[in-house]
Tab-separated table of C-alpha atoms in Angstrom:
chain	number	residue	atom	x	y	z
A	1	UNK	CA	11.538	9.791	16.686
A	2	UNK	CA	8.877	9.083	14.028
A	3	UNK	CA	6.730	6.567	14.643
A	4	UNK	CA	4.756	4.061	12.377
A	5	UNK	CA	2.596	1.318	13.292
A	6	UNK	CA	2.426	-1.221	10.972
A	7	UNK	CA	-0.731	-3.084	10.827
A	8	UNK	CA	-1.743	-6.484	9.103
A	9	UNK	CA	-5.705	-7.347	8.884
A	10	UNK	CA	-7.474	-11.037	8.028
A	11	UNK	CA	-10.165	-10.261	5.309
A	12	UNK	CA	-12.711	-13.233	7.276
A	13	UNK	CA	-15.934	-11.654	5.250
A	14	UNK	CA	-16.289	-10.921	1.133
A	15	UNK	CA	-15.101	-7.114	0.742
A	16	UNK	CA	-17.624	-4.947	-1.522
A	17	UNK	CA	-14.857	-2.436	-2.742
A	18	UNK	CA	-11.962	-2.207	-5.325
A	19	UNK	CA	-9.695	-5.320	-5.337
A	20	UNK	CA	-6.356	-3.691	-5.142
A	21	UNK	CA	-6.577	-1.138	-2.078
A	22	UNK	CA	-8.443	-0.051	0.767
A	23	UNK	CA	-8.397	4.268	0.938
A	24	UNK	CA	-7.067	5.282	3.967
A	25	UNK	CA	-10.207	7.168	4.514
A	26	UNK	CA	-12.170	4.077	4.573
A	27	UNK	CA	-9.612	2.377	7.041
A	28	UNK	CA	-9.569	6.050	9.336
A	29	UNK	CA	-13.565	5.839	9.582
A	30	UNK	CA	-13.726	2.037	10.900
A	31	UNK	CA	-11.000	3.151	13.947
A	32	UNK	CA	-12.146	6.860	14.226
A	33	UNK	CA	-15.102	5.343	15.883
A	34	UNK	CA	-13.456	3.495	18.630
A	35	UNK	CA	-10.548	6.536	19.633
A	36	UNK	CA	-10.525	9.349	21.911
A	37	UNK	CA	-10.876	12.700	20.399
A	38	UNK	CA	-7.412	13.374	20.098
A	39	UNK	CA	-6.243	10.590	19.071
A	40	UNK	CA	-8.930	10.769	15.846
A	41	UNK	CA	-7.190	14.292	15.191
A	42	UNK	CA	-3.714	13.134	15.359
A	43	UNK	CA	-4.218	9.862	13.706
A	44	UNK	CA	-2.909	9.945	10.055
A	45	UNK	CA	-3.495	6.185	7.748
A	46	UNK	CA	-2.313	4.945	5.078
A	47	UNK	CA	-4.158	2.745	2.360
A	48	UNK	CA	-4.020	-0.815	2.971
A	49	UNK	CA	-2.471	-3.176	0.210
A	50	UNK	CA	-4.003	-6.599	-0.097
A	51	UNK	CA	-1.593	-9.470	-0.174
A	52	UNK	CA	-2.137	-13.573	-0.344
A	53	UNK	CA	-0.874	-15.692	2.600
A	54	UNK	CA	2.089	-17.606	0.494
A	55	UNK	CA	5.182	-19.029	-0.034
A	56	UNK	CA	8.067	-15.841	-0.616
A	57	UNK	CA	11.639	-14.896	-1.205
A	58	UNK	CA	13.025	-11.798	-0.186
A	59	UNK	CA	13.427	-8.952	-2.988
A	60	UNK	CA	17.041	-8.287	-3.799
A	61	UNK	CA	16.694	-4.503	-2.192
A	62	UNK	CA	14.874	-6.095	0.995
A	63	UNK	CA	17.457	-6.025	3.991
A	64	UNK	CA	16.443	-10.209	4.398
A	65	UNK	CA	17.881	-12.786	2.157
A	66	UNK	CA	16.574	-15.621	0.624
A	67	UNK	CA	14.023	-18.135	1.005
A	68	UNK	CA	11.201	-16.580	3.989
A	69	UNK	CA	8.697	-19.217	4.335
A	70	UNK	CA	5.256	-18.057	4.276
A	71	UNK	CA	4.662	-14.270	3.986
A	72	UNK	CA	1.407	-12.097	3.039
A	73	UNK	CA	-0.239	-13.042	6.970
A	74	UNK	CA	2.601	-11.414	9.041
A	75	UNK	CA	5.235	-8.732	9.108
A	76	UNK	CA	8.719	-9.712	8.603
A	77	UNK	CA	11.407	-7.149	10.838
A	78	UNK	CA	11.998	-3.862	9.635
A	79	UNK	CA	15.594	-2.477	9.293
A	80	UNK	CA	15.723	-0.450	5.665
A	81	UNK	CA	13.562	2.144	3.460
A	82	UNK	CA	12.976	-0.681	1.026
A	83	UNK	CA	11.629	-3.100	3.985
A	84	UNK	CA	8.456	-0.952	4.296
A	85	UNK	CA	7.279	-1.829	0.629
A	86	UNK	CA	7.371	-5.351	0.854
A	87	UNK	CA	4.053	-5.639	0.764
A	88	UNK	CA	2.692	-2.338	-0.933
A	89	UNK	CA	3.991	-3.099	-4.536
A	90	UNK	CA	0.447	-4.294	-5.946
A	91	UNK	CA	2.238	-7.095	-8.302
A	92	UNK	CA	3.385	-8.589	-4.910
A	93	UNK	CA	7.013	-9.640	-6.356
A	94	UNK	CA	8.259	-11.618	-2.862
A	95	UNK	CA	5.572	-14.357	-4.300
A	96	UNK	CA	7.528	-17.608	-5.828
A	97	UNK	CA	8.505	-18.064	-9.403
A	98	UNK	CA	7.761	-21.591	-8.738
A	99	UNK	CA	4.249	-20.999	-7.913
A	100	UNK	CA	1.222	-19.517	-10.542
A	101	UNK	CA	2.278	-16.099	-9.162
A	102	UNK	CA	-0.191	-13.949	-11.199
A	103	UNK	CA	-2.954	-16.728	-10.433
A	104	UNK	CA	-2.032	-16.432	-6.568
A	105	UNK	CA	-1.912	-12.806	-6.682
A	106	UNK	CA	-5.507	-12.246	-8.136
A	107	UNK	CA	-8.578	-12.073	-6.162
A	108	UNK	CA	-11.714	-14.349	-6.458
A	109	UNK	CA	-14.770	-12.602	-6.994
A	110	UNK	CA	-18.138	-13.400	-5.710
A	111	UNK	CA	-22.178	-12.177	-5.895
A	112	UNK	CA	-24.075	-11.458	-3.368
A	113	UNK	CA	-27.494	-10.688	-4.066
A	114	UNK	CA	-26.655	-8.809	-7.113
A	115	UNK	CA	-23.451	-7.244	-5.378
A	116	UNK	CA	-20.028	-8.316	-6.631
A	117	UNK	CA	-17.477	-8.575	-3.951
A	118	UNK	CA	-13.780	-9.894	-3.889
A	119	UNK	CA	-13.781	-13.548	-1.692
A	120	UNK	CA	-11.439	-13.620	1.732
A	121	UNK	CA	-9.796	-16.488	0.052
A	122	UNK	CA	-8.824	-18.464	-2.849
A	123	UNK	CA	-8.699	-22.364	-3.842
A	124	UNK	CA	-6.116	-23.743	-6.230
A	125	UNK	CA	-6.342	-27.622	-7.105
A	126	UNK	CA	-3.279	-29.632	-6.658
A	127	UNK	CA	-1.273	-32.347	-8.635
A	128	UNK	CA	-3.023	-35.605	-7.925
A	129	UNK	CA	-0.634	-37.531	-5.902
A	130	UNK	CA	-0.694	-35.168	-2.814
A	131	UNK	CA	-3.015	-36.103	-0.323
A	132	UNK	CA	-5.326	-33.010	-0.863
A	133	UNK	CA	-7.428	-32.097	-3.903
A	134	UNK	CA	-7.255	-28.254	-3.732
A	135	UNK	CA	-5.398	-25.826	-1.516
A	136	UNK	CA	-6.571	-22.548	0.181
A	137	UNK	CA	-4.965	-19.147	-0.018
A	138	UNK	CA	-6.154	-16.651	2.967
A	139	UNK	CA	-6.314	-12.553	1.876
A	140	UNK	CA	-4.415	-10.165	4.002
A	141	UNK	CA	-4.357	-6.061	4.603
A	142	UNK	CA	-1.230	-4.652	5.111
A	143	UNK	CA	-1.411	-1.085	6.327
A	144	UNK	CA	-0.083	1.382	8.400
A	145	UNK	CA	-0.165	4.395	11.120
A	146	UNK	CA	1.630	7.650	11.540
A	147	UNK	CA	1.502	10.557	14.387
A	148	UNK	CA	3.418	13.555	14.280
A	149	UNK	CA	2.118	13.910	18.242
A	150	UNK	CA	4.025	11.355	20.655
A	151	UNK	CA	1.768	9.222	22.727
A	152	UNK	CA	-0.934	8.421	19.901
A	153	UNK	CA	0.498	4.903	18.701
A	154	UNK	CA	0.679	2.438	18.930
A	155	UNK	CA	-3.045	1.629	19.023
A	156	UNK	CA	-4.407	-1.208	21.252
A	157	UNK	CA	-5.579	-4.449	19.684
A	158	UNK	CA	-9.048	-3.979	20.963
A	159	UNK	CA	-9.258	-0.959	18.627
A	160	UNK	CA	-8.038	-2.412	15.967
A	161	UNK	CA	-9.603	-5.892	15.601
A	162	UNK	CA	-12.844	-6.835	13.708
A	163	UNK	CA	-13.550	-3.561	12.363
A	164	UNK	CA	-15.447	-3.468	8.486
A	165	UNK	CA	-14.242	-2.165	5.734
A	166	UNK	CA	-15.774	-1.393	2.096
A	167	UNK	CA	-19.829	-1.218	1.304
A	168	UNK	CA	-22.526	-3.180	3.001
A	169	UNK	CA	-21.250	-3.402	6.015
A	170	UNK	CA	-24.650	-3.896	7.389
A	171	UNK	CA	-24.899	-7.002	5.898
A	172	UNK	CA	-21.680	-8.192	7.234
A	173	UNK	CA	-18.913	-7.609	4.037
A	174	UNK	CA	-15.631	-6.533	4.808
A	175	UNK	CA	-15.029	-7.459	8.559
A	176	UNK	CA	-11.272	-8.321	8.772
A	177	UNK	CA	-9.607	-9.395	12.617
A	178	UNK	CA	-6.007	-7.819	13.353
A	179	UNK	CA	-3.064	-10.497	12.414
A	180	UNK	CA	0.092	-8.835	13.041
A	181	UNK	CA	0.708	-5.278	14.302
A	182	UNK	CA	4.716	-4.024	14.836
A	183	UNK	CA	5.994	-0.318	15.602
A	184	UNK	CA	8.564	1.326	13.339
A	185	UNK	CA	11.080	4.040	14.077
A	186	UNK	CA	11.907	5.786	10.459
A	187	UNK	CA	14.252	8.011	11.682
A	188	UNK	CA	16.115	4.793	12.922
A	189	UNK	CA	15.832	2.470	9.357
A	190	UNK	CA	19.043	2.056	7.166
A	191	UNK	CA	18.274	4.527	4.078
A	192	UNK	CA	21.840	3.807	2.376
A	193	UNK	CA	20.405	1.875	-0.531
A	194	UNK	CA	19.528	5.876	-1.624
A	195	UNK	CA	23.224	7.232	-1.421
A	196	UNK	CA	25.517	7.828	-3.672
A	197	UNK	CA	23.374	7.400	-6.997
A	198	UNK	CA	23.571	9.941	-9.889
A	199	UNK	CA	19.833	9.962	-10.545
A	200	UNK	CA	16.680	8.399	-8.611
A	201	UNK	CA	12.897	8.099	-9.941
A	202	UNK	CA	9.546	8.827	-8.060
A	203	UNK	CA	6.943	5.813	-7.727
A	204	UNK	CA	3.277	7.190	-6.839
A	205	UNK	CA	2.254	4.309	-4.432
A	206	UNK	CA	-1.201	5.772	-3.770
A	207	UNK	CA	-2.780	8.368	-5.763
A	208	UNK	CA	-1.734	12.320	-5.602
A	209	UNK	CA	-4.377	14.534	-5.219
A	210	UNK	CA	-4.091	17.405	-6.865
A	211	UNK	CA	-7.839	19.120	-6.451
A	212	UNK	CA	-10.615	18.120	-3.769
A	213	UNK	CA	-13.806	19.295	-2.862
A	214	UNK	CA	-13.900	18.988	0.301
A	215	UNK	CA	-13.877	22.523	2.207
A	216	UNK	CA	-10.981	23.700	3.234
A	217	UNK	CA	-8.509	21.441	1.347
A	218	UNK	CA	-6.249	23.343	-1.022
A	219	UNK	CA	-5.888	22.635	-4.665
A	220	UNK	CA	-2.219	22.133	-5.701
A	221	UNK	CA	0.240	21.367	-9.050
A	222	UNK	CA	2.500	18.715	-8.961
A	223	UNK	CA	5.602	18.851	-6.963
A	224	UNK	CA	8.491	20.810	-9.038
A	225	UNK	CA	10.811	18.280	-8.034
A	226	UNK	CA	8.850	15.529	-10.663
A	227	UNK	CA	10.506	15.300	-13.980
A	228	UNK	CA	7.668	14.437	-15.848
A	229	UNK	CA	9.617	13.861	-18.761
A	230	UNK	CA	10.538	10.631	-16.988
A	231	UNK	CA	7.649	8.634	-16.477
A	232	UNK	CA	9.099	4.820	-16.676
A	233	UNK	CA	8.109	4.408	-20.277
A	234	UNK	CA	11.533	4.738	-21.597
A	235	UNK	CA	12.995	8.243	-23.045
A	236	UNK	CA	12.011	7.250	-26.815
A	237	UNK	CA	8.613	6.823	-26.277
A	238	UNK	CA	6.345	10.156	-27.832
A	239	UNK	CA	5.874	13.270	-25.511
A	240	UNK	CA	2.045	12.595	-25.318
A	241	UNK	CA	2.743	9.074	-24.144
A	242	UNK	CA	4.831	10.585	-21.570
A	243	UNK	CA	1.899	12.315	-19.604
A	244	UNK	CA	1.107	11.009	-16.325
A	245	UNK	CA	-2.342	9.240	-15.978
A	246	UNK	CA	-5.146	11.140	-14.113
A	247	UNK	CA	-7.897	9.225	-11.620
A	248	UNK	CA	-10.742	10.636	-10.183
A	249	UNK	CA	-11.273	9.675	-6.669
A	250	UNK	CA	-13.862	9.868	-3.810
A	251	UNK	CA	-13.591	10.870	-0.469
A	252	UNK	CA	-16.783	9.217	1.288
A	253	UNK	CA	-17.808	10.131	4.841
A	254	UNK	CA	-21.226	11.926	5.633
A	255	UNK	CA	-21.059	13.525	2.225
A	256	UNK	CA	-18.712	11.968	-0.499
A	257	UNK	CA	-16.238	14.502	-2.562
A	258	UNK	CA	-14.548	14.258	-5.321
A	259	UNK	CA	-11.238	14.647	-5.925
A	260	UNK	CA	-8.700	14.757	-9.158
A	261	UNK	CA	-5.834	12.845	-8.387
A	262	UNK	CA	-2.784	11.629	-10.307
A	263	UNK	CA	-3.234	8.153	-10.343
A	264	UNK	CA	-0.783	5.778	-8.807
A	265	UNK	CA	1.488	3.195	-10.123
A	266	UNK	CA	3.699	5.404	-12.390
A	267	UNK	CA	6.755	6.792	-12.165
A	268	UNK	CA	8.614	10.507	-12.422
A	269	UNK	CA	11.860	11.256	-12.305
A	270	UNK	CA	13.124	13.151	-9.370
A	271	UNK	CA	14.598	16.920	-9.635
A	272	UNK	CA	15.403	17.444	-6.034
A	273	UNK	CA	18.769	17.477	-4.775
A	274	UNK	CA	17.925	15.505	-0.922
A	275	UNK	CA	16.705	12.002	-1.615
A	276	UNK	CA	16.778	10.496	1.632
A	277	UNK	CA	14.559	13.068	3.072
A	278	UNK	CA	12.335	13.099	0.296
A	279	UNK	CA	12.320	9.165	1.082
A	280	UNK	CA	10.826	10.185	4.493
A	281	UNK	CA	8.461	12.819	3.512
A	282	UNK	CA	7.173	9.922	0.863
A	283	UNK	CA	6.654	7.515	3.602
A	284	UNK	CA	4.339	9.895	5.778
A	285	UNK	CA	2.924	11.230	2.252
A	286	UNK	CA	2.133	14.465	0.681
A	287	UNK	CA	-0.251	17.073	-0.423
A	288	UNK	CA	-3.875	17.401	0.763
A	289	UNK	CA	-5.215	14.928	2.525
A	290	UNK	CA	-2.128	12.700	3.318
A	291	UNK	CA	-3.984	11.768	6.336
A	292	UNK	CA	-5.886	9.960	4.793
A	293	UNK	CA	-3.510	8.065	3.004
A	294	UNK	CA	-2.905	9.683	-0.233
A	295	UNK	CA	0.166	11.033	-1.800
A	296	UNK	CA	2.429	8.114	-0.473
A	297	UNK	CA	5.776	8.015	-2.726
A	298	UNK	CA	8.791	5.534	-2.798
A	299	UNK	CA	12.309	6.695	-3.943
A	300	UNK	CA	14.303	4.229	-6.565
A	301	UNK	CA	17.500	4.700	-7.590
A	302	UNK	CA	17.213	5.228	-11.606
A	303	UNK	CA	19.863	2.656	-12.465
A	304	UNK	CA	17.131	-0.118	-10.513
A	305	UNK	CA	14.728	-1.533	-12.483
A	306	UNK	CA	11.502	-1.929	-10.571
A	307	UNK	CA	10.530	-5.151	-12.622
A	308	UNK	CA	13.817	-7.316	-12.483
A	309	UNK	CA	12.239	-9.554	-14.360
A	310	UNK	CA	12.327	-7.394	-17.611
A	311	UNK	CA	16.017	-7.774	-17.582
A	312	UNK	CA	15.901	-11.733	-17.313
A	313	UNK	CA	13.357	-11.927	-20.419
A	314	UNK	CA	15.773	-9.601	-22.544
C-alpha cells in the first residue's frame, strides 16, 4: 500500500514568493519543525499548486462528470491516475468557460513596504443588477505527502495548520490554515485510462533536477526513456526549437544551493515500454531530491491533447 496524503491550505496572509508554486522544500521546512525525528526523515512533499475557490466542471479524463459546484477550497474523491492532477495543471482547466477563466486564474499582487507579494484573494465587480457590487475569490494550496515507511501519514491537523510559507515570515506573509486533508492509496486508483495506447508523452509537473549543490546529491542526465525529439511543439517545428527549456533553481534552508533543473511545463515523449508504473514512479517523483518535491511527472496518452481547447478553435 502506498500512501499519499493530500493536503489543501487557505492562503489567509499575502505570500512573498513566486505566484505559481510553493517548492516542496519550502512546504517540508514549515512541518519539519513540528514532527518527530523520524517522521522529518521519512517525510517526502510535493510542491503545492495554487488554485482559486470557483465554480468547475470536471475534465473529460477526471473519473467525475459534469457540473461540480465550487472547487479550488476542497478535494473532490479520488478513484483514477488523472484524479490526482485536478488541481496541479497551473492553467487550472476545471475553471468555467462561462466565467473570465484566465482573469480568475491570475493572482493579485500587492506591496508591502517595498516587497511585492501575491494577495490571499481576488475581487471581480459584478453586472449591476445583482445585489452585490464586486465578488471575492479566496486562494488555495493544493499539495501533497508521501512515505515509503508505514505509520508516518497521515499527519495530524495540529501539524499541519497555520504554518508560513514564502519570505518574511516574520512579518506575518504567507500563513495559510489547513482546509481539506484526504488519504490516497495509489496502488488502489484505476490507471486504465494508460492501457492499451500505441504511444504516451511525459509532462514535467515540477522541475527535474539534473545537477545540485548540495553535498551529497548526485548529478544525473535525463531519463533514457524521454524522447526529446517530442517535446509538444509539433514534429515540424526546427530541431533547436525542440530542446527542452532549462531553470535554475534554489534549494534554501540554512545555506541556499543551487541547482540546474529542467524546467517544468513541457512535454517528452516516452521510450519506455511500462507506462502504468512509470505513472506511479511519476507520482512519488524522480531524481535527486524528489523529497522535496521535484521531478514529479504525469503520463498522457499521445493521441490526448492536453489543451482540448486547441481542437475546438481549429
Amino acid at each position: 500500500m502506498t500512501t499519499i496524503q493530500q493536503l489543501v491550505f487557505e492562503l489567509t496572509t499575502p505570500y512573498a514568493g513566486r505566484p505559481y508554486h510553493v517548492s516542496g522544500n519550502a512546504l517540508f521546512q514549515a512541518i519539519a519543525a513540528d514532527v518527530d525525528d523520524r517522521t522529518r526523515r521519512e517525510l517526502q512533499v510535493s510542491h503545492a499548486m495554487f488554485a482559486p475557490s470557483e465554480y468547475g466542471s470536471y475534465p473529460s479524463e477526471h473519473s467525475q462528470d459534469g457540473y461540480a459546484g465550487k472547487l479550488g477550497g476542497s478535494l473532490p474523491p479520488v478513484e483514477s491516475y488523472e484524479d490526482l492532477f485536478l488541481f496541479r495543471d497551473a492553467a487550472q482547466r476545471w475553471l468555467l468557460p462561462s466565467r473570465p477563466r484566465d482573469a480568475q486564474n491570475t493572482m493579485d499582487r500587492q506591496s508591502h513596504g517595498g516587497r511585492l507579494t501575491v494577495a490571499p484573494e481576488s475581487f471581480f465587480g459584478v453586472p449591476e443588477h445583482q445585489r452585490n457590487s464586486k465578488r471575492r475569490v479566496e486562494w488555495y494550496v493544493h499539495a501533497y505527502l508521501h512515505s515509503e515507511r508505514e505509520g508516518v501519514l497521515p499527519l495530524d491537523e495540529s501539524v499541519l495548520n497555520r504554518i508560513q510559507l514564502g519570505g518574511a515570515r516574520n512579518y506575518g506573509l504567507g500563513e495559510v490554515s489547513l482546509a481539506d486533508s484526504q488519504v490516497v492509496d495509489l496502488d488502489a486508483l484505476s490507471f486504465d485510462g494508460l492501457r492499451g495506447h500505441d504511444a504516451y508523452t511525459i509532462e514535467l509537473v515540477t522541475p527535474y533536477v539534473l545537477q545540485s549543490e548540495k553535498p551529497g546529491a548526485d548529478s544525473q542526465s535525463m531519463p533514457w526513456w524521454w524522447d526529446t525529439s517530442v517535446t509538444g511543439m509539433g514534429s515540424d517545428a526546427p530541431a533547436r526549437d525542440r530542446r527542452l527549456r532549462r531553470r535554475e533553481e534554489r534549494l534554501v534552508g540554512e545555506t541556499a544551493y543551487e541547482l540546474a533543473t529542467v524546467d517544468h511545463g513541457q512535454l517528452v515523449g516516452y521510450a519506455g515500454d511500462d507506462p502504468v508504473q512509470t505513472a506511479k514512479n511519476g507520482v512519488l517523483r524522480l531524481g535527486t531530491h524528489a523529497r522535496f518535491g521535484f521531478g514529479e511527472l504525469r503520463v498522457r496518452p499521445a493521441s490526448h491533447d492536453r489543451v482540448p481547447e486547441r481542437g475546438e478553435v481549429a
